[in-house]
Amino acid sequence: MKNAAVYYSTGPLLYCPANRVSVVDSIMKERFGTGYSLALCLEDTIGDCHVAQAEDILIRSLKQIWKAHKILTFFLPEIFIRVRKASQMSNLLERLGSAQAIVSGFIIPKLDLHNIDEYIQMVLQINNPENKTFYVMPIMESASIVMPDRRAGVLYEMKERLQEIEKYILNIRVGGNDLCHLFGFRRRCNESIHRILPIANIFADIITVFGMDYVISGPVWEYYGGSGWQEGLMQELTEDRLCGFVGKTAIHPNQIPFIRQAYAVTQEDLEDARNILGWETDASSFVSGSIRKKRMNEYKTHTNWARKIIYLSEIYGTL
């Protein structure tokens, strides 16, 4: 598992089309609130004939935000750019100039064995010793991981290749909507994606292959209004966390506080985590009742859980 809080910090990643000019005013006036990360998307949310225009708007927006933040006080989220191809990364950074200081990294959509080497080389190029660190978040959502007979081989080969840039990979993300699209699925606001077995099986394999070495973020939840959407979101977040996901893609500011709440830790978990990590390693027994005498704590089997709880408490606080 990752051993630094930064990898757990993305939290609610709010998606916004890169050509939405209102994003500058929304950030400066904190209309999205605080405690979120921002993804400015140049991929699926932008029409194919409008990419160049969207890039121009993105550059202007980021430069405006950068200049404003030097003289005004407002919450500046971690900002990531979702690209369509690897070459956009270096091109956008060059055009941004000094404003690249507010870019935390890039989101890589539909990573597969056909484009992975190009992205790896680009990540190494933009992270030369003179530059700040630019993190990346690859999305597992391509058709190449759908068929069970080939999935494991594709996932393991991608993991092996990604070792070259592992320290720059902030999260592995999963494309719930893209994978559902291949089957023509769409869940209602009272239905969890984890109940769609073909998709849940893909998620399980991604967690199995990557989950011991990377933080993996949960799939998007489409609903943000109407009756029952909050209950549906909280139920899916409960299942996300149980399955090993940390954080979630958001498509509306209404979702941000619910996602943050889901990853805040209970005081009981925090107490037990501290107790486990403070265990005397020369003790005669590595098992005991919890502080509140409600469950068993075991040093050798709960240490990784305890470290994760500490990182989550640093980022999301306690309930």
Coordinates of C-alpha atoms in Angstrom, one line a residue:
M1 CA 0.0 0.0 0.0
K2 CA 1.1 3.6 -0.5
N3 CA 2.9 5.1 2.4
A4 CA 2.2 8.8 2.1
A5 CA -1.0 10.8 2.7
V6 CA -0.7 12.6 -0.7
Y7 CA -1.9 9.5 -2.5
Y8 CA -5.1 9.5 -0.5
S9 CA -5.7 13.2 -0.8
T10 CA -7.6 13.5 -4.1
G11 CA -11.0 12.8 -2.5
P12 CA -13.9 14.1 -4.5
L13 CA -12.5 14.8 -8.0
L14 CA -15.0 17.3 -9.5
Y15 CA -15.2 17.0 -13.3
C16 CA -15.7 20.1 -15.4
P17 CA -15.5 20.5 -19.2
A18 CA -12.3 22.4 -20.0
N19 CA -14.3 24.9 -22.2
R20 CA -16.5 26.1 -19.3
V21 CA -15.4 29.7 -18.9
S22 CA -17.4 30.1 -15.7
V23 CA -15.0 27.8 -13.8
V24 CA -12.7 30.8 -13.1
D25 CA -15.4 32.8 -11.3
S26 CA -16.7 29.6 -9.6
I27 CA -13.3 28.9 -8.1
M28 CA -12.5 32.4 -7.1
K29 CA -15.9 32.8 -5.4
E30 CA -15.7 29.3 -3.9
R31 CA -19.0 28.2 -5.5
F32 CA -17.8 24.6 -5.4
G33 CA -17.0 24.9 -1.7
T34 CA -13.7 23.5 -0.4
G35 CA -12.1 20.1 0.1
Y36 CA -12.2 18.8 -3.4
S37 CA -9.9 18.3 -6.4
L38 CA -10.8 19.6 -9.9
A39 CA -10.5 17.8 -13.3
L40 CA -10.7 20.0 -16.4
C41 CA -11.7 17.6 -19.1
L42 CA -10.6 17.8 -22.8
E43 CA -11.8 14.3 -23.6
D44 CA -15.3 12.9 -23.5
T45 CA -17.0 16.2 -22.4
I46 CA -15.7 18.1 -25.5
G47 CA -16.9 17.6 -29.1
D48 CA -14.2 16.3 -31.4
C49 CA -14.3 19.4 -33.6
H50 CA -13.9 21.8 -30.6
V51 CA -10.7 20.5 -28.9
A52 CA -8.5 23.3 -30.1
Q53 CA -11.0 25.9 -28.8
A54 CA -11.3 24.1 -25.5
E55 CA -7.5 24.1 -25.1
D56 CA -7.4 27.8 -25.7
I57 CA -10.1 28.4 -23.1
L58 CA -8.3 26.0 -20.6
I59 CA -5.1 28.0 -21.0
R60 CA -6.8 31.3 -20.4
S61 CA -8.7 30.0 -17.4
L62 CA -5.7 28.6 -15.7
K63 CA -3.7 31.7 -16.3
Q64 CA -6.5 33.8 -14.8
I65 CA -6.8 31.6 -11.7
W66 CA -3.0 31.6 -11.2
K67 CA -2.8 35.4 -11.4
A68 CA -5.8 35.9 -9.1
H69 CA -4.5 33.5 -6.5
K70 CA -1.3 35.6 -6.1
I71 CA -3.3 38.6 -4.9
L72 CA -6.6 37.1 -3.6
T73 CA -7.4 34.5 -0.9
F74 CA -9.6 31.6 -2.0
F75 CA -9.5 27.8 -1.9
L76 CA -7.4 26.6 -4.8
P77 CA -8.0 22.9 -5.4
E78 CA -5.6 20.4 -6.8
I79 CA -6.1 20.8 -10.6
F80 CA -5.7 18.0 -13.1
I81 CA -6.2 18.1 -16.8
R82 CA -7.8 15.1 -18.6
V83 CA -6.1 14.8 -21.9
R84 CA -6.9 12.9 -25.1
K85 CA -3.4 12.0 -26.1
A86 CA 0.1 12.1 -24.5
S87 CA 1.4 15.0 -26.6
Q88 CA -1.2 17.3 -25.1
M89 CA 0.7 17.1 -21.7
S90 CA 3.9 18.8 -22.9
N91 CA 2.1 21.2 -25.3
L92 CA -0.3 22.5 -22.6
L93 CA 2.5 22.9 -20.0
E94 CA 4.6 24.9 -22.5
R95 CA 1.6 27.1 -23.3
L96 CA 0.8 27.6 -19.6
G97 CA 4.3 29.0 -18.8
S98 CA 4.5 30.0 -15.2
A99 CA 0.8 29.2 -14.7
Q100 CA 1.7 25.5 -14.8
A101 CA 2.5 26.0 -11.1
I102 CA -1.2 25.4 -10.2
V103 CA -1.4 22.2 -12.3
S104 CA -1.0 19.1 -10.1
G105 CA -1.0 16.7 -13.0
F106 CA -2.9 14.9 -15.7
I107 CA -5.6 12.3 -16.1
I108 CA -5.0 9.5 -18.7
P109 CA -8.2 8.2 -20.1
K110 CA -8.7 4.7 -21.6
L111 CA -5.2 3.5 -20.8
D112 CA -4.4 0.2 -22.6
L113 CA -1.4 -1.6 -24.1
H114 CA -1.6 0.4 -27.3
N115 CA -1.0 3.8 -25.7
I116 CA 0.7 3.0 -22.4
D117 CA 4.3 3.3 -23.6
E118 CA 3.6 6.7 -25.2
Y119 CA 2.1 8.0 -21.9
I120 CA 5.0 6.6 -19.8
Q121 CA 7.6 8.4 -21.9
M122 CA 5.6 11.6 -21.7
V123 CA 5.3 11.3 -17.9
L124 CA 9.1 10.9 -17.6
Q125 CA 9.6 13.8 -20.0
I126 CA 7.5 16.3 -18.1
N127 CA 9.0 15.2 -14.7
N128 CA 12.6 16.1 -15.5
P129 CA 14.7 17.2 -12.5
E130 CA 14.2 20.9 -13.2
N131 CA 10.4 20.6 -13.1
K132 CA 7.9 20.3 -10.3
T133 CA 6.3 16.9 -9.9
F134 CA 3.3 16.4 -12.2
Y135 CA 1.3 13.4 -11.0
V136 CA -0.9 11.3 -13.3
M137 CA -4.0 9.3 -12.8
P138 CA -4.6 6.5 -15.4
I139 CA -8.2 5.4 -15.9
M140 CA -8.9 1.7 -16.4
E141 CA -11.9 1.8 -18.7
S142 CA -10.9 0.5 -22.1
A143 CA -12.6 -2.4 -23.9
S144 CA -9.4 -4.4 -23.6
I145 CA -10.1 -5.3 -20.0
V146 CA -13.7 -6.4 -20.4
M147 CA -13.4 -10.0 -21.6
P148 CA -12.5 -12.3 -18.7
D149 CA -10.2 -14.6 -20.7
R150 CA -7.8 -11.7 -21.5
R151 CA -8.4 -9.3 -18.6
A152 CA -5.8 -10.6 -16.1
G153 CA -3.1 -10.7 -18.7
V154 CA -3.8 -7.1 -19.9
L155 CA -4.0 -5.8 -16.3
Y156 CA -0.8 -7.5 -15.1
E157 CA 1.2 -6.3 -18.2
M158 CA 0.0 -2.7 -17.7
K159 CA 1.0 -2.9 -14.0
E160 CA 4.5 -4.2 -15.0
R161 CA 5.0 -1.4 -17.4
L162 CA 3.7 1.3 -15.1
Q163 CA 6.3 0.4 -12.5
E164 CA 8.7 2.8 -14.3
I165 CA 6.5 5.8 -13.3
E166 CA 4.9 4.4 -10.1
K167 CA 6.0 7.3 -7.9
Y168 CA 4.2 9.7 -10.3
I169 CA 0.9 7.8 -10.2
L170 CA -1.3 9.5 -7.7
N171 CA -4.3 7.2 -8.2
I172 CA -5.6 4.4 -10.4
R173 CA -9.1 5.4 -11.5
V174 CA -11.9 3.2 -12.9
G175 CA -14.3 4.3 -15.6
G176 CA -17.6 3.1 -14.4
N177 CA -19.7 4.9 -17.1
D178 CA -17.4 3.9 -20.0
L179 CA -17.5 0.2 -18.9
C180 CA -21.3 0.4 -18.5
H181 CA -21.6 2.0 -21.9
L182 CA -20.0 -1.1 -23.6
F183 CA -22.9 -3.2 -22.3
G184 CA -25.6 -0.5 -22.5
F185 CA -26.0 -0.4 -18.7
R186 CA -27.1 2.6 -16.6
R187 CA -28.0 2.3 -13.0
R188 CA -30.8 4.2 -11.3
C189 CA -30.3 6.4 -8.2
N190 CA -31.3 3.6 -5.9
E191 CA -29.0 1.1 -7.5
S192 CA -25.3 0.6 -6.8
I193 CA -22.8 -0.1 -9.6
H194 CA -21.5 -2.9 -7.4
R195 CA -24.7 -4.8 -8.1
I196 CA -23.9 -4.9 -11.9
L197 CA -21.9 -8.1 -11.8
P198 CA -20.0 -7.8 -15.1
I199 CA -18.8 -4.4 -14.0
A200 CA -18.2 -5.4 -10.4
N201 CA -16.1 -8.3 -11.6
I202 CA -13.9 -6.0 -13.6
F203 CA -13.5 -3.7 -10.6
A204 CA -12.6 -6.7 -8.4
D205 CA -9.8 -7.7 -10.8
I206 CA -8.5 -4.1 -10.9
I207 CA -8.4 -4.0 -7.1
T208 CA -6.7 -7.4 -7.0
V209 CA -4.0 -6.5 -9.5
F210 CA -3.3 -2.9 -8.4
G211 CA -4.8 -2.5 -4.9
M212 CA -1.8 -3.6 -2.9
D213 CA 0.5 -1.0 -4.5
Y214 CA -1.8 1.9 -5.6
V215 CA -4.7 3.9 -4.3
I216 CA -7.7 3.2 -6.5
S217 CA -10.5 5.8 -6.7
G218 CA -14.2 4.9 -7.0
P219 CA -16.5 5.3 -10.1
V220 CA -18.6 8.3 -10.9
W221 CA -22.1 8.7 -9.5
E222 CA -24.4 10.4 -12.0
Y223 CA -27.1 11.7 -9.7
Y224 CA -27.1 15.1 -7.9
G225 CA -30.7 16.1 -7.7
G226 CA -34.2 14.7 -7.3
S227 CA -35.5 12.2 -4.8
G228 CA -33.2 9.6 -3.3
W229 CA -29.9 10.5 -4.9
Q230 CA -28.2 11.2 -1.6
E231 CA -29.2 7.9 -0.1
G232 CA -28.1 6.1 -3.3
L233 CA -24.7 7.9 -3.3
M234 CA -24.0 7.1 0.4
Q235 CA -24.9 3.5 -0.2
E236 CA -22.6 3.2 -3.2
L237 CA -19.8 5.0 -1.2
T238 CA -20.2 2.5 1.6
E239 CA -19.7 -0.3 -0.9
D240 CA -16.9 1.5 -2.6
R241 CA -15.0 1.7 0.6
L242 CA -15.7 -1.9 1.5
C243 CA -14.3 -3.0 -1.9
G244 CA -11.1 -1.0 -1.5
F245 CA -11.7 2.3 -3.3
V246 CA -10.6 5.6 -1.8
G247 CA -12.2 8.8 -3.1
K248 CA -14.7 9.2 -6.0
T249 CA -15.3 11.1 -9.2
A250 CA -17.9 13.8 -8.7
I251 CA -19.9 15.5 -11.4
H252 CA -21.6 18.1 -9.3
P253 CA -20.7 20.2 -6.2
N254 CA -23.7 18.7 -4.4
Q255 CA -21.8 15.4 -4.2
I256 CA -18.6 16.8 -2.6
P257 CA -19.6 16.8 1.1
F258 CA -21.1 13.3 0.9
I259 CA -17.8 11.9 -0.6
R260 CA -15.7 13.6 2.0
Q261 CA -18.0 12.4 4.8
A262 CA -17.7 8.8 3.5
Y263 CA -13.9 8.8 3.9
A264 CA -13.8 10.5 7.3
V265 CA -12.8 7.9 9.9
T266 CA -14.6 7.1 13.1
Q267 CA -13.0 8.0 16.4
E268 CA -13.1 4.3 17.3
D269 CA -11.1 3.4 14.2
L270 CA -8.6 6.1 14.8
E271 CA -8.1 5.0 18.4
D272 CA -7.6 1.4 17.3
A273 CA -5.2 2.4 14.5
R274 CA -3.0 4.4 16.8
N275 CA -3.0 1.5 19.3
I276 CA -2.0 -1.1 16.6
L277 CA 0.8 1.1 15.2
G278 CA 2.1 1.8 18.7
W279 CA 2.3 -1.9 19.6
E280 CA 5.6 -2.9 21.2
T281 CA 7.2 -5.2 18.6
D282 CA 8.9 -7.2 21.3
A283 CA 5.6 -7.9 23.1
S284 CA 4.8 -11.5 23.9
S285 CA 1.3 -11.2 22.4
F286 CA 0.3 -9.6 19.1
V287 CA -3.5 -9.8 19.7
S288 CA -5.8 -8.0 22.2
G289 CA -9.3 -6.6 22.6
S290 CA -9.8 -3.1 21.1
I291 CA -9.7 -0.1 23.3
R292 CA -13.5 -0.1 23.6
K293 CA -13.6 -3.9 24.0
K294 CA -15.8 -4.4 20.9
R295 CA -13.5 -6.3 18.5
M296 CA -10.1 -7.9 18.2
N297 CA -7.0 -6.0 17.2
E298 CA -4.1 -8.0 15.8
Y299 CA -0.8 -6.4 15.1
K300 CA 0.3 -8.7 12.2
T301 CA -2.9 -8.6 10.3
H302 CA -4.3 -5.0 10.9
T303 CA -1.1 -2.9 10.4
N304 CA -1.8 -1.9 6.8
W305 CA -5.4 -1.1 7.7
A306 CA -4.2 1.1 10.6
R307 CA -1.8 3.0 8.4
K308 CA -4.6 3.7 5.9
I309 CA -6.8 5.0 8.7
I310 CA -4.1 7.4 9.8
Y311 CA -3.7 8.8 6.3
L312 CA -7.5 9.1 5.8
S313 CA -7.8 10.9 9.2
E314 CA -5.1 13.4 8.1
I315 CA -7.0 14.2 4.9
Y316 CA -10.7 13.8 5.8
G317 CA -10.7 14.2 9.6
T318 CA -12.9 12.2 12.0
L319 CA -16.6 11.8 12.3

